[in-house]
Tab-separated table of C-alpha atoms in Angstrom:
chain	number	residue	atom	x	y	z
W	1	MET	CA	-0.081	-0.028	0.054
W	2	ILE	CA	2.934	2.385	0.914
W	3	GLU	CA	4.711	1.493	-2.093
W	4	GLN	CA	1.744	2.083	-4.368
W	5	ALA	CA	1.267	5.344	-2.726
W	6	ARG	CA	4.861	6.369	-3.302
W	7	THR	CA	4.669	5.050	-6.928
W	8	ASP	CA	1.650	7.232	-7.538
W	9	LEU	CA	3.090	10.054	-5.805
W	10	SER	CA	5.988	9.923	-8.059
W	11	LEU	CA	4.099	10.414	-11.047
W	12	ILE	CA	2.747	13.852	-10.145
W	13	PRO	CA	4.482	16.541	-12.106
W	14	VAL	CA	5.497	18.698	-9.183
W	15	VAL	CA	7.114	15.696	-7.480
W	16	ARG	CA	9.084	15.068	-10.735
W	17	VAL	CA	10.175	18.766	-10.706
W	18	LEU	CA	11.392	18.517	-7.201
W	19	ARG	CA	13.074	15.330	-7.893
W	20	LEU	CA	14.977	16.825	-10.744
W	21	CYS	CA	16.020	19.847	-8.307
W	22	LEU	CA	17.250	17.221	-5.704
W	23	HIS	CA	19.343	15.322	-8.301
W	24	LEU	CA	20.928	18.859	-9.218
W	25	MET	CA	21.663	19.807	-5.854
W	26	VAL	CA	23.142	16.533	-5.003
W	27	ALA	CA	25.528	16.892	-8.233
W	28	GLY	CA	26.237	20.420	-7.467
W	29	LEU	CA	27.198	19.761	-3.739
W	30	LEU	CA	29.541	16.906	-4.738
W	31	ALA	CA	31.115	19.205	-7.260
W	32	LEU	CA	31.638	21.938	-4.757
W	33	ALA	CA	33.201	19.545	-2.249
W	34	ALA	CA	35.461	18.186	-4.797
W	35	VAL	CA	36.480	21.575	-6.266
W	36	ARG	CA	37.036	23.095	-2.986
W	37	ALA	CA	39.396	20.288	-1.819
W	38	LEU	CA	41.303	20.663	-5.027
W	39	ALA	CA	41.465	24.379	-4.712
W	40	ASP	CA	42.645	24.167	-1.287
W	41	GLY	CA	45.484	21.731	-2.127
W	42	ALA	CA	44.549	19.485	0.825
W	43	PRO	CA	46.348	16.205	1.229
W	44	ALA	CA	42.943	14.474	1.138
W	45	ALA	CA	41.855	16.139	-2.162
W	46	PRO	CA	42.458	13.068	-4.239
W	47	ALA	CA	40.485	10.975	-1.861
W	48	VAL	CA	37.705	13.618	-1.705
W	49	LEU	CA	37.311	13.650	-5.551
W	50	ALA	CA	37.378	9.859	-5.800
W	51	THR	CA	34.587	9.620	-2.982
W	52	SER	CA	32.599	12.259	-4.644
W	53	VAL	CA	32.669	10.247	-7.862
W	54	VAL	CA	31.845	6.969	-6.234
W	55	LEU	CA	28.772	8.824	-4.415
W	56	LEU	CA	27.743	10.467	-7.602
W	57	ALA	CA	27.836	7.111	-9.477
W	58	LEU	CA	25.787	5.297	-6.793
W	59	TYR	CA	23.192	8.146	-6.649
W	60	VAL	CA	22.893	8.163	-10.461
W	61	LEU	CA	22.441	4.157	-10.393
W	62	GLY	CA	20.097	4.248	-7.653
W	63	PRO	CA	16.823	4.882	-9.604
W	64	ALA	CA	17.800	2.033	-12.126
W	65	LEU	CA	18.474	-0.193	-9.294
W	66	LEU	CA	15.265	0.577	-7.427
W	67	ARG	CA	13.156	0.022	-10.677
W	68	ALA	CA	14.624	-3.534	-11.290
W	69	ARG	CA	14.512	-4.571	-7.595
W	70	SER	CA	12.514	-2.723	-5.134
W	71	SER	CA	13.810	-4.782	-2.258
W	72	ALA	CA	17.378	-3.394	-3.005
W	73	ALA	CA	16.183	0.069	-1.582
W	74	ALA	CA	17.650	-0.478	1.964
W	75	VAL	CA	20.968	-1.929	0.622
W	76	TRP	CA	21.408	0.983	-1.811
W	77	LEU	CA	20.493	3.433	0.810
W	78	ALA	CA	22.962	2.075	3.392
W	79	THR	CA	25.830	2.082	0.701
W	80	VAL	CA	24.988	5.584	-0.205
W	81	VAL	CA	25.001	6.556	3.560
W	82	ALA	CA	28.365	4.807	4.111
W	83	VAL	CA	30.009	6.549	1.333
W	84	TRP	CA	28.446	9.786	2.558
W	85	LEU	CA	30.089	9.041	5.817
W	86	VAL	CA	33.593	8.599	4.279
W	87	LEU	CA	33.274	11.927	2.371
W	88	LEU	CA	32.124	13.663	5.773
W	89	ALA	CA	35.338	12.248	7.311
W	90	LEU	CA	37.338	13.532	4.654
W	91	THR	CA	36.104	17.133	4.181
W	92	PRO	CA	33.592	19.352	6.079
W	93	ASP	CA	31.792	20.096	3.003
W	94	GLY	CA	30.326	16.848	3.161
W	95	VAL	CA	27.924	18.247	5.573
W	96	TRP	CA	25.920	19.865	2.968
W	97	LEU	CA	24.913	16.368	1.513
W	98	ALA	CA	22.983	15.647	4.628
W	99	PHE	CA	20.001	17.975	3.306
W	100	PRO	CA	19.199	15.894	0.150
W	101	LEU	CA	20.198	12.783	2.106
W	102	PHE	CA	17.175	13.525	4.436
W	103	PHE	CA	14.501	13.542	1.520
W	104	VAL	CA	15.894	10.336	0.146
W	105	GLU	CA	15.590	8.611	3.390
W	106	LEU	CA	12.029	9.986	4.075
W	107	HIS	CA	11.073	8.922	0.582
W	108	LEU	CA	12.499	5.294	0.679
W	109	LEU	CA	11.944	4.399	4.285
W	110	PRO	CA	8.693	3.963	6.072
W	111	PRO	CA	7.828	6.455	8.627
W	112	ARG	CA	8.946	4.303	11.726
W	113	TRP	CA	12.488	3.836	10.123
W	114	ALA	CA	12.716	7.142	8.249
W	115	LEU	CA	12.580	9.618	11.454
W	116	PRO	CA	15.330	7.476	13.064
W	117	ALA	CA	17.412	7.519	10.182
W	118	VAL	CA	16.985	11.298	9.577
W	119	ALA	CA	17.941	11.944	13.291
W	120	ALA	CA	21.167	9.683	13.027
W	121	SER	CA	22.148	11.380	9.655
W	122	THR	CA	21.769	14.934	11.605
W	123	ALA	CA	23.793	13.736	14.465
W	124	ALA	CA	26.432	12.430	12.138
W	125	ALA	CA	26.580	15.869	10.155
W	126	ILE	CA	26.865	17.742	13.518
W	127	ALA	CA	29.604	15.407	14.815
W	128	GLY	CA	31.502	15.402	11.367
W	129	PHE	CA	31.553	19.224	11.002
W	130	ALA	CA	32.471	19.476	14.763
W	131	TRP	CA	35.407	17.247	14.320
W	132	HIS	CA	36.788	18.919	11.294
W	133	THR	CA	36.278	22.619	12.970
W	134	HIS	CA	37.221	21.487	16.473
W	135	THR	CA	34.315	23.568	17.729
W	136	LEU	CA	30.858	22.651	18.822
W	137	SER	CA	28.819	26.026	18.560
W	138	VAL	CA	25.068	26.652	18.422
W	139	GLY	CA	25.345	27.203	14.772
W	140	THR	CA	26.847	24.024	14.129
W	141	VAL	CA	24.046	22.164	15.856
W	142	ILE	CA	21.074	24.506	14.636
W	143	GLY	CA	22.172	24.163	11.000
W	144	PRO	CA	21.510	20.448	10.389
W	145	PHE	CA	18.738	20.213	12.846
W	146	LEU	CA	16.777	22.747	10.992
W	147	GLY	CA	17.540	21.270	7.651
W	148	ALA	CA	16.347	17.881	9.000
W	149	ALA	CA	13.155	19.681	10.467
W	150	VAL	CA	12.518	21.228	7.081
W	151	ALA	CA	12.865	18.054	5.246
W	152	VAL	CA	10.581	16.081	7.502
W	153	ALA	CA	7.798	18.891	7.372
W	154	VAL	CA	8.009	19.357	3.651
W	155	VAL	CA	7.937	15.361	3.032
W	156	PHE	CA	5.290	14.667	5.591
W	157	GLY	CA	3.201	17.627	4.690
W	158	TYR	CA	3.146	16.944	0.971
W	159	GLN	CA	2.269	13.264	1.915
W	160	ALA	CA	-0.757	14.545	3.952
W	161	LEU	CA	-1.734	16.543	1.108
W	162	TYR	CA	-1.511	13.815	-1.306
W	163	ARG	CA	-3.511	11.422	0.939
W	164	GLU	CA	-6.163	14.165	1.323
W	165	SER	CA	-6.305	14.496	-2.485
W	166	GLU	CA	-6.563	10.814	-2.837
W	167	GLN	CA	-9.441	10.634	-0.455
W	168	ARG	CA	-11.153	13.343	-2.388
W	169	ARG	CA	-10.474	11.714	-5.771
W	170	ARG	CA	-12.062	8.311	-4.308
W	171	LEU	CA	-15.007	10.199	-2.941
W	172	ILE	CA	-15.438	11.833	-6.430
W	173	GLU	CA	-15.182	8.392	-7.940
W	174	GLU	CA	-17.811	6.862	-5.610
W	175	LEU	CA	-20.131	9.919	-6.351
W	176	THR	CA	-19.618	9.373	-9.972
W	177	ALA	CA	-20.482	5.657	-9.495
W	178	ALA	CA	-23.321	6.552	-7.447
W	179	ARG	CA	-24.750	8.908	-10.022
W	180	SER	CA	-24.266	6.140	-12.716
W	181	GLU	CA	-26.122	3.732	-10.572
W	182	LEU	CA	-28.769	6.301	-9.889
W	183	ALA	CA	-29.111	6.916	-13.686
W	184	ALA	CA	-29.356	3.398	-14.242
W	185	ALA	CA	-32.083	3.007	-11.642
W	186	GLU	CA	-33.950	5.936	-13.038
W	187	ARG	CA	-33.593	4.371	-16.543
W	188	ALA	CA	-34.975	0.993	-15.351
W	189	ALA	CA	-37.874	2.643	-13.538
W	190	GLY	CA	-38.517	4.658	-16.483
W	191	VAL	CA	-38.642	1.426	-18.690
W	192	LEU	CA	-40.937	-0.200	-16.084
W	193	ALA	CA	-43.348	2.781	-16.076
W	194	GLU	CA	-43.297	2.770	-19.821
W	195	ARG	CA	-44.032	-1.054	-20.072
W	196	GLU	CA	-46.793	-0.561	-17.335
W	197	ARG	CA	-48.225	2.462	-19.507
W	198	LEU	CA	-48.250	0.331	-22.599
W	199	ALA	CA	-49.728	-2.628	-20.731
W	200	ARG	CA	-52.662	-0.213	-19.631
W	201	GLU	CA	-53.245	1.082	-23.233
W	202	ILE	CA	-53.198	-2.246	-24.758
W	203	HIS	CA	-55.737	-3.579	-22.231
W	204	ASP	CA	-58.029	-0.591	-22.396
W	205	THR	CA	-57.953	-0.456	-26.129
W	206	LEU	CA	-56.948	-3.167	-28.285
W	207	ALA	CA	-57.690	-6.045	-25.851
W	208	GLN	CA	-61.116	-4.464	-24.999
W	209	GLY	CA	-61.938	-4.061	-28.812
W	210	LEU	CA	-60.810	-7.506	-29.749
W	211	SER	CA	-62.907	-8.950	-27.045
W	212	SER	CA	-66.013	-7.043	-28.164
W	213	ILE	CA	-65.119	-8.410	-31.763
W	214	GLN	CA	-65.145	-11.773	-30.260
W	215	LEU	CA	-68.319	-11.471	-28.433
W	216	LEU	CA	-70.148	-10.013	-31.558
W	217	LEU	CA	-68.832	-12.834	-33.993
W	218	ARG	CA	-69.729	-15.494	-31.389
W	219	ALA	CA	-73.156	-14.044	-31.451
W	220	ALA	CA	-73.289	-13.924	-35.103
W	221	GLU	CA	-72.259	-17.592	-35.291
W	222	ARG	CA	-75.081	-18.575	-33.066
W	223	ALA	CA	-77.716	-16.560	-35.041
W	224	ILE	CA	-76.732	-17.710	-38.654
W	225	PRO	CA	-78.690	-20.922	-38.808
W	226	GLY	CA	-82.046	-19.265	-37.943
W	227	ARG	CA	-81.578	-15.544	-37.853
W	228	PRO	CA	-79.271	-14.485	-40.877
W	229	GLU	CA	-80.251	-10.821	-40.598
W	230	THR	CA	-79.337	-10.671	-37.099
W	231	ALA	CA	-76.204	-12.491	-37.552
W	232	LEU	CA	-75.426	-9.887	-40.498
W	233	GLY	CA	-75.987	-7.113	-38.111
W	234	HIS	CA	-73.601	-8.615	-35.500
W	235	ILE	CA	-71.041	-8.840	-38.277
W	236	ARG	CA	-71.430	-5.294	-39.335
W	237	GLN	CA	-71.122	-4.232	-35.506
W	238	ALA	CA	-67.809	-6.330	-35.362
W	239	ARG	CA	-66.524	-4.955	-38.581
W	240	THR	CA	-67.108	-1.410	-37.056
W	241	ALA	CA	-65.299	-2.333	-33.958
W	242	ALA	CA	-62.414	-3.689	-35.991
W	243	VAL	CA	-62.232	-0.430	-37.956
W	244	ASP	CA	-62.510	1.678	-34.726
W	245	ASN	CA	-59.871	-0.489	-33.122
W	246	LEU	CA	-57.427	-0.143	-36.175
W	247	ALA	CA	-57.775	3.558	-35.845
W	248	GLU	CA	-57.070	3.421	-32.070
W	249	ALA	CA	-54.026	1.248	-32.907
W	250	ARG	CA	-52.539	3.761	-35.425
W	251	ARG	CA	-53.204	6.607	-32.811
W	252	PHE	CA	-51.680	4.532	-30.210
W	253	VAL	CA	-48.437	3.887	-32.117
W	254	ARG	CA	-48.274	7.623	-32.914
W	255	ALA	CA	-48.974	8.503	-29.107
W	256	LEU	CA	-51.854	10.589	-30.104
W	257	SER	CA	-55.129	11.362	-28.320
W	258	PRO	CA	-57.915	8.673	-28.399
W	259	PRO	CA	-59.961	9.415	-31.585
W	260	ASP	CA	-63.158	9.673	-29.483
W	261	LEU	CA	-61.486	12.814	-27.631
W	262	GLU	CA	-60.170	14.218	-30.944
W	263	ALA	CA	-63.928	14.315	-32.174
W	264	GLY	CA	-64.987	16.381	-29.384
W	265	SER	CA	-65.222	16.578	-25.440
W	266	LEU	CA	-65.017	14.215	-22.632
W	267	PRO	CA	-68.782	14.000	-22.145
W	268	ALA	CA	-69.540	13.585	-25.613
W	269	ALA	CA	-67.030	10.923	-25.893
W	270	LEU	CA	-68.427	9.065	-22.826
W	271	GLU	CA	-71.925	9.271	-24.399
W	272	ARG	CA	-70.641	7.775	-27.751
W	273	LEU	CA	-68.879	4.947	-25.622
W	274	CYS	CA	-72.160	4.186	-23.712
W	275	ALA	CA	-74.107	4.160	-26.952
W	276	ALA	CA	-71.557	1.891	-28.629
W	277	THR	CA	-71.436	-0.392	-25.570
W	278	ALA	CA	-75.264	-0.567	-25.531
W	279	ARG	CA	-75.400	-1.391	-29.140
W	280	THR	CA	-72.854	-4.078	-29.213
W	281	SER	CA	-73.956	-5.681	-25.865
W	282	GLY	CA	-77.530	-5.078	-25.536
W	283	LEU	CA	-77.341	-3.844	-21.984
W	284	ALA	CA	-79.146	-0.658	-21.078
W	285	VAL	CA	-76.184	1.935	-20.625
W	286	HIS	CA	-77.116	5.439	-19.565
W	287	CYS	CA	-74.622	8.222	-19.438
W	288	GLN	CA	-75.283	11.601	-17.485
W	289	VAL	CA	-73.130	14.623	-16.665
W	290	SER	CA	-73.365	16.312	-13.377
W	291	GLY	CA	-72.203	19.775	-12.687
W	292	ALA	CA	-70.826	22.639	-15.121
W	293	PRO	CA	-68.246	21.042	-17.740
W	294	THR	CA	-64.716	22.590	-17.166
W	295	PRO	CA	-61.720	22.130	-19.317
W	296	LEU	CA	-59.393	19.367	-18.293
W	297	PRO	CA	-55.850	18.392	-19.492
W	298	THR	CA	-55.549	15.908	-21.959
W	299	PRO	CA	-54.098	13.308	-19.486
W	300	HIS	CA	-57.205	13.463	-17.259
W	301	GLU	CA	-59.652	13.200	-20.082
W	302	VAL	CA	-57.702	10.229	-21.571
W	303	ALA	CA	-57.659	8.410	-18.239
W	304	LEU	CA	-61.273	9.047	-17.507
W	305	LEU	CA	-62.163	7.674	-20.831
W	306	ARG	CA	-60.031	4.846	-20.525
W	307	ILE	CA	-61.217	3.872	-17.092
W	308	ALA	CA	-64.705	3.980	-18.454
W	309	GLN	CA	-63.863	1.867	-21.466
W	310	SER	CA	-62.420	-0.694	-18.817
W	311	ALA	CA	-65.190	-0.582	-16.387
W	312	LEU	CA	-67.897	-1.062	-19.150
W	313	ALA	CA	-65.967	-3.834	-20.711
W	314	ASN	CA	-65.540	-5.583	-17.422
W	315	THR	CA	-69.289	-5.263	-16.905
W	316	VAL	CA	-70.169	-6.827	-20.269
W	317	GLN	CA	-67.821	-9.703	-19.883
W	318	HIS	CA	-68.171	-10.578	-16.175
W	319	ALA	CA	-71.152	-8.845	-14.527
W	320	ALA	CA	-74.014	-10.504	-16.178
W	321	ALA	CA	-75.950	-7.093	-15.735
W	322	ASP	CA	-79.016	-5.633	-17.290
W	323	ARG	CA	-78.391	-1.959	-16.515
W	324	VAL	CA	-75.413	0.243	-16.343
W	325	GLU	CA	-75.259	3.693	-15.035
W	326	LEU	CA	-72.315	6.140	-15.975
W	327	THR	CA	-72.111	9.532	-14.233
W	328	LEU	CA	-69.299	12.226	-14.903
W	329	SER	CA	-69.427	14.873	-12.086
W	330	TYR	CA	-67.812	18.291	-12.166
W	331	MET	CA	-66.977	19.598	-8.843
W	332	ASP	CA	-64.954	22.899	-7.756
W	333	THR	CA	-61.525	21.037	-7.190
W	334	GLU	CA	-62.510	17.701	-8.408
W	335	VAL	CA	-64.008	15.547	-11.196
W	336	ALA	CA	-65.477	12.225	-10.636
W	337	LEU	CA	-66.520	9.188	-12.727
W	338	ASP	CA	-68.961	6.656	-11.416
W	339	VAL	CA	-69.815	3.458	-13.099
W	340	VAL	CA	-72.610	1.501	-11.340
W	341	ASP	CA	-74.359	-1.839	-12.628
W	342	ASP	CA	-76.812	-4.430	-11.235
W	343	GLY	CA	-74.983	-7.400	-12.084
W	344	SER	CA	-73.685	-10.401	-10.076
W	345	GLY	CA	-71.158	-8.493	-8.284
W	346	PHE	CA	-67.879	-9.911	-6.549
W	347	VAL	CA	-65.617	-9.851	-3.743
W	348	PRO	CA	-62.903	-6.964	-4.421
W	349	ALA	CA	-60.371	-8.341	-2.085
W	350	GLU	CA	-60.595	-11.727	-3.606
W	351	VAL	CA	-59.482	-10.657	-7.033
W	352	PRO	CA	-56.399	-12.352	-8.032
W	353	PRO	CA	-53.227	-10.319	-9.005
W	354	PRO	CA	-52.792	-9.317	-12.688
W	355	GLY	CA	-51.407	-12.045	-14.885
W	356	SER	CA	-51.378	-14.817	-12.038
W	357	ALA	CA	-52.498	-18.344	-12.547
W	358	ALA	CA	-55.603	-17.689	-10.726
W	359	ALA	CA	-56.613	-14.847	-13.059
W	360	GLY	CA	-55.830	-16.774	-15.939
W	361	GLY	CA	-53.450	-14.380	-17.647
W	362	SER	CA	-55.968	-11.600	-17.094
W	363	GLY	CA	-56.912	-9.266	-14.107
W	364	PHE	CA	-55.258	-6.161	-15.674
W	365	GLY	CA	-58.456	-4.105	-15.547
W	366	LEU	CA	-58.781	-2.840	-11.887
W	367	ALA	CA	-54.918	-2.691	-11.690
W	368	ALA	CA	-54.617	-0.606	-14.854
W	369	MET	CA	-57.729	1.644	-13.707
W	370	ARG	CA	-55.888	2.243	-10.042
W	371	ALA	CA	-52.510	2.942	-11.901
W	372	ARG	CA	-54.117	5.575	-14.150
W	373	ALA	CA	-55.819	7.288	-11.068
W	374	ARG	CA	-52.685	6.990	-8.990
W	375	ALA	CA	-50.532	8.571	-11.891
W	376	LEU	CA	-52.707	11.908	-11.752
W	377	HIS	CA	-52.921	11.898	-7.960
W	378	GLY	CA	-56.325	10.496	-7.817
W	379	THR	CA	-58.177	7.801	-6.130
W	380	LEU	CA	-60.202	4.811	-7.216
W	381	ALA	CA	-62.581	2.941	-5.149
W	382	VAL	CA	-64.529	-0.396	-5.778
W	383	GLU	CA	-67.746	-1.226	-3.931
W	384	SER	CA	-69.233	-4.773	-4.608
W	385	ALA	CA	-70.649	-7.893	-3.127
W	386	PRO	CA	-71.957	-11.249	-4.713
W	387	GLY	CA	-75.654	-10.649	-6.067
W	388	GLU	CA	-75.364	-6.907	-5.308
W	389	GLY	CA	-73.957	-5.457	-8.262
W	390	THR	CA	-70.697	-3.146	-8.657
W	391	ALA	CA	-69.999	0.430	-8.056
W	392	LEU	CA	-66.791	1.912	-9.234
W	393	ALA	CA	-65.746	5.497	-8.471
W	394	VAL	CA	-62.672	7.399	-9.562
W	395	THR	CA	-61.914	10.751	-8.546
W	396	LEU	CA	-59.218	13.095	-9.856
W	397	PRO	CA	-57.984	16.639	-8.803
W	398	CYS	CA	-58.750	19.536	-11.153
W	399	PRO	CA	-55.583	21.459	-12.029
W	400	GLU	CA	-55.453	25.253	-11.894
W	401	PRO	CA	-57.152	26.721	-14.977
W	402	SER	CA	-53.769	28.173	-16.022
W	403	ALA	CA	-52.313	24.798	-15.899
W	404	VAL	CA	-54.903	23.552	-18.689
W	405	PRO	CA	-53.602	23.636	-22.222
W	406	GLU	CA	-55.575	25.989	-24.628
W	407	THR	CA	-56.226	22.817	-26.821
W	408	ALA	CA	-58.145	21.310	-23.996
W	409	GLN	CA	-59.994	24.639	-23.336
W	410	GLY	CA	-61.100	24.683	-26.841
W	411	ALA	CA	-62.463	21.034	-26.839
W	412	ALA	CA	-64.790	21.662	-23.844
W	413	PRO	CA	-68.307	22.414	-24.717
């Protein structure tokens, strides 16, 4: 982990610039020590020159050795320190090499070994310089000590900043991943919502239309032997229903409003629906409007029409009723649709879930109606009991007049 952090740290441009400066400092200080020893004509000048060359060679070969074998870091560092101690014993100018050596030790060694190594190098620098000058002054002690303190502060401070930067980077990555997961979840929710909408639309339009055509053709088949004129009437009605469903399918594909709403207002569409249901099923279907009709948004009108279609289709197929009353009520803040029949009734709590085996692959009617009402912040209630008929009531909140599109306002009578 530490080695990986150091590797990552070494790739930062600022760190590479600082490393280059450190290399130049080492080369300059070694050159200074050798030149001064030669200029002063000291007896140890050849030894100082040779030691400087050896130390420079070791320092230059260090990065290549460490890349080839990271475990050789301690051996390489011990060799460099040993040669530096020899140089420090030969000339007092070797004390200046302690400062770059601090950075090397702090970089290569873990903190529990780096601080003792820096402390030992500081003590060696102070002792070597004092031995050459034969004095131990405050400046002799403070100089190397301050150099070590600066090196420790710079390296540890930069490492702390790097760790904080890495934490922020990981946090940003986590936030990005969370945002991606949220976007994926939203897409999945959108797909499920669209599938649910498609299921409702297909159930309330094409499925109900095909069911009506099936009933009409079955009635025509029974009437053919003895009542051919009646059978012909059923076939014509089935053909009309097929034409209407074809138009519905085309508009459904193009995501347009239902054809009944395109031809007029919601009350007129409901009256035509009741008349068509009475004509095809033989039931007594009555439609009435309560209150003053007000403009509604297209989604509200579509939902009420689809719920009425589904409720009447359920009555025709399952209720065995003789009479159906459909009432559209306009109130101050709500619009309500009630569908009441005198059929056989049922127990609402015992209706199987949509698509289950008990439902025989059906059962989408009530679920689709509830979903439509819930999508517009409305409610749907069903009251029924065996032998007592069924009453269905859906209530939708009326939006503010400013929220109703002009097309919806113009469609109202």
